[in-house]
Amino acid sequence: MSPEGRPTSAAQTSLSRIMTALDTNLLGTVHGGVIMKLVDDVAGAVAQRHAGGPAVTASMDEMTFLEPVHVGNLVHAHARVNWTGRTSMEVGVRVVAEPWNEVKPPTPVATAYLVFVALGPDGTPREVPPVIPETDEDRRRFAEAEIRRTHRLARRTAILRSRERGHAEV
């Protein structure tokens, strides 16, 4: 029996942190890996809240960096479940940054889509509650997540076929 559905708003959450000199790359801006870790952390929290238990990152489908992040920026990562399958779910993350010392509108700095799989006590995939889109934006995000899933599956099939034809693995 499938778990009862949960609205998009049920598991959404945000994480924030101030960027320091320890977060920088050789160019003096915040290292992309620092932002990626924050994205994975907030997406993992949302996935586990939605699943009602353990869920692990299966893939990062897409990560787009829009603007550099600087030391002193207060960075906020906002995440929500976009789509659910039987045992997996896509979590969308939007990252914004704002100065720590003045009031200015936040600047969008990154977006990402991650796929998580819920795990049962024995470590095998288990069913997740279906997500119930609540708004037009939720319905748009759900539809776009289905497109990304179709592309992921098509890419995996094409790669497997290529290997069967004897092409070398990279």
mmCIF file of C-alpha atoms in Angstrom:
data_model
loop_
_atom_site.group_PDB
_atom_site.id
_atom_site.type_symbol
_atom_site.label_atom_id
_atom_site.label_comp_id
_atom_site.label_asym_id
_atom_site.label_seq_id
_atom_site.Cartn_x
_atom_site.Cartn_y
_atom_site.Cartn_z
ATOM 1 C CA MET A 1 0.000 0.000 0.000
ATOM 2 C CA SER A 2 1.336 3.451 -0.952
ATOM 3 C CA PRO A 3 1.890 6.010 1.823
ATOM 4 C CA GLU A 4 -0.567 8.905 2.062
ATOM 5 C CA GLY A 5 0.339 11.949 -0.049
ATOM 6 C CA ARG A 6 1.931 15.080 1.383
ATOM 7 C CA PRO A 7 1.537 18.653 0.105
ATOM 8 C CA THR A 8 4.569 20.409 -1.359
ATOM 9 C CA SER A 9 4.681 22.815 1.594
ATOM 10 C CA ALA A 10 4.885 20.027 4.207
ATOM 11 C CA ALA A 11 8.614 19.339 3.909
ATOM 12 C CA GLN A 12 9.988 22.545 2.409
ATOM 13 C CA THR A 13 12.754 24.164 4.424
ATOM 14 C CA SER A 14 15.697 26.545 4.244
ATOM 15 C CA LEU A 15 19.253 26.612 5.556
ATOM 16 C CA SER A 16 21.373 29.751 5.871
ATOM 17 C CA ARG A 17 24.983 30.545 6.630
ATOM 18 C CA ILE A 18 27.364 33.462 6.415
ATOM 19 C CA MET A 19 30.321 32.997 4.076
ATOM 20 C CA THR A 20 33.801 33.519 5.550
ATOM 21 C CA ALA A 21 37.378 33.608 4.268
ATOM 22 C CA LEU A 22 37.560 29.853 4.912
ATOM 23 C CA ASP A 23 34.977 29.339 2.134
ATOM 24 C CA THR A 24 36.934 31.048 -0.651
ATOM 25 C CA ASN A 25 38.685 29.765 -3.734
ATOM 26 C CA LEU A 26 41.869 31.182 -5.300
ATOM 27 C CA LEU A 27 39.829 33.913 -7.014
ATOM 28 C CA GLY A 28 38.594 35.273 -3.689
ATOM 29 C CA THR A 29 34.971 34.239 -4.181
ATOM 30 C CA VAL A 30 33.151 31.439 -2.405
ATOM 31 C CA HIS A 31 34.121 28.014 -3.719
ATOM 32 C CA GLY A 32 31.346 26.298 -5.680
ATOM 33 C CA GLY A 33 31.794 23.180 -3.568
ATOM 34 C CA VAL A 34 30.767 25.132 -0.455
ATOM 35 C CA ILE A 35 27.507 26.072 -2.176
ATOM 36 C CA MET A 36 27.050 22.490 -3.413
ATOM 37 C CA LYS A 37 27.404 21.158 0.150
ATOM 38 C CA LEU A 38 24.790 23.621 1.408
ATOM 39 C CA VAL A 39 22.495 22.559 -1.455
ATOM 40 C CA ASP A 40 22.925 18.860 -0.649
ATOM 41 C CA ASP A 41 22.354 19.502 3.056
ATOM 42 C CA VAL A 42 19.079 21.398 2.578
ATOM 43 C CA ALA A 43 17.852 19.003 -0.127
ATOM 44 C CA GLY A 44 18.641 16.035 2.128
ATOM 45 C CA ALA A 45 16.691 17.576 4.994
ATOM 46 C CA VAL A 46 13.674 18.121 2.725
ATOM 47 C CA ALA A 47 13.872 14.618 1.241
ATOM 48 C CA GLN A 48 14.047 12.968 4.658
ATOM 49 C CA ARG A 49 11.233 15.126 6.027
ATOM 50 C CA HIS A 50 9.036 14.215 3.041
ATOM 51 C CA ALA A 51 9.978 10.520 3.169
ATOM 52 C CA GLY A 52 9.528 10.342 6.935
ATOM 53 C CA GLY A 53 12.925 8.735 7.387
ATOM 54 C CA PRO A 54 16.308 8.145 5.781
ATOM 55 C CA ALA A 55 16.858 9.225 2.181
ATOM 56 C CA VAL A 56 20.144 9.391 0.299
ATOM 57 C CA THR A 57 21.353 11.493 -2.607
ATOM 58 C CA ALA A 58 21.170 9.393 -5.779
ATOM 59 C CA SER A 59 22.180 12.136 -8.213
ATOM 60 C CA MET A 60 22.557 15.825 -8.706
ATOM 61 C CA ASP A 61 20.679 16.265 -11.936
ATOM 62 C CA GLU A 62 21.660 19.855 -12.555
ATOM 63 C CA MET A 63 23.493 22.644 -10.739
ATOM 64 C CA THR A 64 23.628 26.107 -12.225
ATOM 65 C CA PHE A 65 25.734 28.906 -10.761
ATOM 66 C CA LEU A 66 24.203 32.265 -11.653
ATOM 67 C CA GLU A 67 26.340 34.813 -9.771
ATOM 68 C CA PRO A 68 29.490 34.655 -7.630
ATOM 69 C CA VAL A 69 29.114 34.592 -3.854
ATOM 70 C CA HIS A 70 31.433 36.759 -1.759
ATOM 71 C CA VAL A 71 32.897 36.652 1.728
ATOM 72 C CA GLY A 72 30.405 38.267 4.072
ATOM 73 C CA ASN A 73 27.366 37.231 2.054
ATOM 74 C CA LEU A 74 24.532 35.671 3.987
ATOM 75 C CA VAL A 75 23.501 32.709 1.822
ATOM 76 C CA HIS A 76 20.060 31.090 2.000
ATOM 77 C CA ALA A 77 19.230 27.757 0.336
ATOM 78 C CA HIS A 78 15.489 27.071 -0.071
ATOM 79 C CA ALA A 79 14.359 23.560 -1.004
ATOM 80 C CA ARG A 80 11.147 21.665 -1.704
ATOM 81 C CA VAL A 81 10.065 18.373 -3.214
ATOM 82 C CA ASN A 82 9.176 18.875 -6.884
ATOM 83 C CA TRP A 83 8.198 15.329 -7.828
ATOM 84 C CA THR A 84 7.946 11.833 -6.370
ATOM 85 C CA GLY A 85 8.142 8.386 -7.878
ATOM 86 C CA ARG A 86 7.672 5.112 -6.048
ATOM 87 C CA THR A 87 10.925 5.228 -4.017
ATOM 88 C CA SER A 88 12.608 8.373 -5.326
ATOM 89 C CA MET A 89 11.940 12.088 -5.333
ATOM 90 C CA GLU A 90 13.337 15.189 -6.981
ATOM 91 C CA VAL A 91 14.168 18.117 -4.725
ATOM 92 C CA GLY A 92 14.602 21.587 -6.205
ATOM 93 C CA VAL A 93 16.877 24.102 -4.504
ATOM 94 C CA ARG A 94 17.134 27.856 -5.023
ATOM 95 C CA VAL A 95 20.089 29.683 -3.499
ATOM 96 C CA VAL A 96 20.152 33.434 -2.846
ATOM 97 C CA ALA A 97 22.760 35.704 -1.277
ATOM 98 C CA GLU A 98 22.576 39.064 0.418
ATOM 99 C CA PRO A 99 25.081 41.303 2.198
ATOM 100 C CA TRP A 100 25.426 40.561 5.895
ATOM 101 C CA ASN A 101 25.701 44.235 6.832
ATOM 102 C CA GLU A 102 23.023 46.038 4.834
ATOM 103 C CA VAL A 103 19.426 45.618 3.746
ATOM 104 C CA LYS A 104 19.270 44.791 0.035
ATOM 105 C CA PRO A 105 17.106 42.384 -1.939
ATOM 106 C CA PRO A 106 18.613 38.892 -2.148
ATOM 107 C CA THR A 107 20.411 37.995 -5.392
ATOM 108 C CA PRO A 108 19.728 34.573 -6.953
ATOM 109 C CA VAL A 109 23.106 32.805 -7.088
ATOM 110 C CA ALA A 110 22.377 29.131 -7.895
ATOM 111 C CA THR A 111 19.726 26.531 -8.645
ATOM 112 C CA ALA A 112 19.912 22.756 -8.428
ATOM 113 C CA TYR A 113 17.864 19.599 -8.849
ATOM 114 C CA LEU A 114 18.756 16.511 -6.841
ATOM 115 C CA VAL A 115 17.274 13.022 -6.806
ATOM 116 C CA PHE A 116 16.958 11.166 -3.507
ATOM 117 C CA VAL A 117 15.980 7.580 -2.737
ATOM 118 C CA ALA A 118 14.241 6.722 0.539
ATOM 119 C CA LEU A 119 15.720 3.801 2.465
ATOM 120 C CA GLY A 120 14.077 1.300 4.764
ATOM 121 C CA PRO A 121 15.652 -0.141 7.932
ATOM 122 C CA ASP A 122 17.443 -2.807 5.863
ATOM 123 C CA GLY A 123 19.044 -0.191 3.581
ATOM 124 C CA THR A 124 16.919 -1.011 0.534
ATOM 125 C CA PRO A 125 14.680 1.493 -1.271
ATOM 126 C CA ARG A 126 11.243 1.998 0.254
ATOM 127 C CA GLU A 127 8.118 3.790 -0.944
ATOM 128 C CA VAL A 128 7.736 7.529 -0.458
ATOM 129 C CA PRO A 129 4.506 9.470 -0.054
ATOM 130 C CA PRO A 130 3.374 11.099 -3.300
ATOM 131 C CA VAL A 131 3.861 14.846 -3.358
ATOM 132 C CA ILE A 132 0.676 16.876 -3.815
ATOM 133 C CA PRO A 133 1.340 20.118 -5.721
ATOM 134 C CA GLU A 134 -0.587 22.998 -4.150
ATOM 135 C CA THR A 135 -0.008 25.986 -6.436
ATOM 136 C CA ASP A 136 0.421 26.694 -10.138
ATOM 137 C CA GLU A 137 4.163 27.020 -9.522
ATOM 138 C CA ASP A 138 4.172 23.612 -7.773
ATOM 139 C CA ARG A 139 2.351 22.069 -10.742
ATOM 140 C CA ARG A 140 4.853 23.663 -13.162
ATOM 141 C CA ARG A 141 7.791 22.345 -11.105
ATOM 142 C CA PHE A 142 6.194 18.869 -11.007
ATOM 143 C CA ALA A 143 5.753 18.835 -14.818
ATOM 144 C CA GLU A 144 9.332 20.056 -15.402
ATOM 145 C CA ALA A 145 10.654 17.413 -12.987
ATOM 146 C CA GLU A 146 8.940 14.732 -15.062
ATOM 147 C CA ILE A 147 10.741 16.088 -18.151
ATOM 148 C CA ARG A 148 14.107 15.911 -16.340
ATOM 149 C CA ARG A 149 13.317 12.340 -15.224
ATOM 150 C CA THR A 150 12.494 11.309 -18.799
ATOM 151 C CA HIS A 151 15.810 12.793 -19.958
ATOM 152 C CA ARG A 152 17.759 11.042 -17.151
ATOM 153 C CA LEU A 153 16.254 7.683 -18.060
ATOM 154 C CA ALA A 154 16.825 8.217 -21.804
ATOM 155 C CA ARG A 155 20.464 9.207 -21.180
ATOM 156 C CA ARG A 156 21.028 6.116 -19.004
ATOM 157 C CA THR A 157 19.487 3.865 -21.667
ATOM 158 C CA ALA A 158 21.640 5.424 -24.407
ATOM 159 C CA ILE A 159 24.797 4.979 -22.330
ATOM 160 C CA LEU A 160 23.988 1.324 -21.602
ATOM 161 C CA ARG A 161 23.322 0.673 -25.296
ATOM 162 C CA SER A 162 26.613 2.326 -26.191
ATOM 163 C CA ARG A 163 28.455 0.024 -23.776
ATOM 164 C CA GLU A 164 26.704 -3.021 -25.217
ATOM 165 C CA ARG A 165 28.044 -2.051 -28.663
ATOM 166 C CA GLY A 166 31.548 -2.253 -27.260
ATOM 167 C CA HIS A 167 32.419 1.403 -26.820
ATOM 168 C CA ALA A 168 35.041 1.976 -24.145
ATOM 169 C CA GLU A 169 33.982 3.240 -20.728
ATOM 170 C CA VAL A 170 35.236 6.655 -19.692
#
